[in-house]
Short mmCIF file of C-alpha atoms in Angstrom, two decimals:
data_model
loop_
_atom_site.label_atom_id
_atom_site.label_comp_id
_atom_site.label_asym_id
_atom_site.label_seq_id
_atom_site.Cartn_x
_atom_site.Cartn_y
_atom_site.Cartn_z
CA MET A 1 16.92 13.90 7.39
CA VAL A 2 14.72 11.35 5.63
CA ARG A 3 13.90 12.28 2.05
CA GLN A 4 10.30 11.42 1.24
CA VAL A 5 8.46 10.93 -2.01
CA PRO A 6 7.74 14.44 -3.35
CA ALA A 7 4.11 15.47 -2.92
CA PHE A 8 3.70 16.24 -6.65
CA LEU A 9 4.25 12.52 -7.43
CA LEU A 10 1.41 11.43 -5.14
CA GLN A 11 -1.30 11.95 -7.79
CA HIS A 12 -3.90 9.47 -6.51
CA GLU A 13 -5.88 8.81 -3.35
CA VAL A 14 -6.88 5.44 -1.94
CA LYS A 15 -8.97 4.63 1.10
CA VAL A 16 -7.27 2.17 3.48
CA GLU A 17 -9.11 0.29 6.24
CA PRO A 18 -6.51 -1.50 8.40
CA TYR A 19 -7.12 -5.19 9.04
CA GLU A 20 -7.61 -5.83 12.77
CA GLY A 21 -8.44 -9.54 12.78
CA SER A 22 -11.50 -11.69 12.32
CA SER A 23 -14.62 -12.35 14.33
CA SER A 24 -17.52 -14.76 14.09
CA LYS A 25 -19.04 -12.30 11.58
CA GLY A 26 -15.97 -12.06 9.34
CA ASP A 27 -12.97 -9.77 8.99
CA VAL A 28 -12.72 -6.69 11.22
CA TYR A 29 -11.30 -3.41 9.92
CA GLY A 30 -10.31 -0.16 11.59
CA PRO A 31 -11.45 3.29 10.51
CA ALA A 32 -10.76 4.26 6.91
CA ALA A 33 -7.98 6.73 6.14
CA VAL A 34 -7.32 8.49 2.84
CA VAL A 35 -3.76 7.98 1.60
CA ARG A 36 -2.14 10.04 -1.16
CA CYS A 37 -0.10 7.79 -3.42
CA LEU A 38 1.09 6.88 -6.90
CA ILE A 39 -0.72 3.84 -8.29
CA ASP A 40 1.00 1.24 -10.47
CA GLU A 41 -1.44 -1.05 -12.34
CA ARG A 42 1.18 -3.67 -13.21
CA THR A 43 0.66 -7.39 -12.60
CA GLN A 44 3.61 -9.02 -10.82
CA MET A 45 4.49 -11.90 -8.54
CA VAL A 46 5.14 -11.08 -4.86
CA THR A 47 5.81 -13.19 -1.78
CA SER A 48 3.14 -13.01 0.92
CA PRO A 49 4.12 -12.84 4.62
CA GLY A 50 3.36 -16.60 4.74
CA GLY A 51 5.94 -17.28 2.03
CA GLU A 52 3.55 -18.05 -0.85
CA GLN A 53 4.08 -16.64 -4.34
CA VAL A 54 0.99 -14.52 -5.10
CA THR A 55 -0.02 -12.46 -8.14
CA SER A 56 -0.40 -8.76 -7.36
CA GLY A 57 -2.70 -6.91 -9.75
CA SER A 58 -1.63 -3.44 -8.66
CA SER A 59 0.40 -1.56 -6.10
CA TYR A 60 0.92 1.95 -4.81
CA ILE A 61 3.87 3.97 -3.54
CA THR A 62 3.49 6.44 -0.70
CA ARG A 63 5.23 7.96 2.33
CA PRO A 64 7.64 5.71 4.27
CA ASN A 65 5.63 5.77 7.51
CA HIS A 66 2.57 4.14 5.88
CA ARG A 67 2.45 0.46 6.87
CA PRO A 68 -0.98 -1.15 6.52
CA PRO A 69 -1.17 -4.74 7.79
CA PRO A 70 -1.66 -7.57 5.30
CA LYS A 71 -5.36 -8.17 4.50
CA SER A 72 -6.19 -4.47 4.98
CA ARG A 73 -9.00 -3.36 2.68
CA VAL A 74 -8.13 -0.75 0.03
CA THR A 75 -10.57 1.16 -2.17
CA LEU A 76 -8.89 2.37 -5.37
CA PRO A 77 -9.86 5.61 -7.16
CA ASP A 78 -12.00 3.68 -9.67
CA GLY A 79 -14.04 2.18 -6.79
CA ARG A 80 -12.49 -1.29 -6.98
CA ILE A 81 -11.97 -2.85 -3.54
CA THR A 82 -8.92 -5.03 -3.00
CA LYS A 83 -6.70 -6.20 -0.13
CA VAL A 84 -3.09 -5.72 0.87
CA ILE A 85 -0.84 -8.71 0.17
CA THR A 86 2.39 -7.29 1.58
CA ILE A 87 4.43 -4.10 1.79
CA ALA A 88 8.03 -3.23 0.95
CA ARG A 89 9.86 -0.26 2.45
CA ALA A 90 12.70 1.46 0.60
CA ASP A 91 15.02 3.43 2.89
CA GLY A 92 17.10 5.94 0.96
CA GLY A 93 19.35 6.54 3.96
CA ASN A 94 21.91 9.23 3.11
CA LEU A 95 21.48 8.76 -0.63
CA PRO A 96 19.71 11.49 -2.64
CA VAL A 97 16.70 9.23 -3.27
CA PRO A 98 13.35 9.26 -1.47
CA SER A 99 12.36 6.72 1.13
CA ASN A 100 8.95 5.18 0.47
CA THR A 101 6.60 2.31 1.12
CA GLN A 102 5.22 0.20 -1.73
CA VAL A 103 1.97 -1.61 -0.98
CA TYR A 104 1.20 -4.68 -3.12
CA LEU A 105 -2.51 -5.41 -3.67
CA GLN A 106 -4.48 -8.46 -4.81
#
């Protein structure tokens, strides 16, 4: 049984529009989905999928099955729009800790 982040910790909601590619008119996004999460407004360095060191201005933790592609558009509760840099999944396995996904944002 996979232990997930307890619902009472998921105090915030973000709107995530998954990145689907680009067209001659710009980036293309899929339909928006509301995701319950816990937001962390800490600035930190992360490595992008391309291997570059990038500054992340915030991140959020949510359920382990949430995996938005890099460049997905995210609207934070304060209305700020940002994009996904990368994600990190923590698998608690048989340990008494919750599995989760952390999404790092620009």
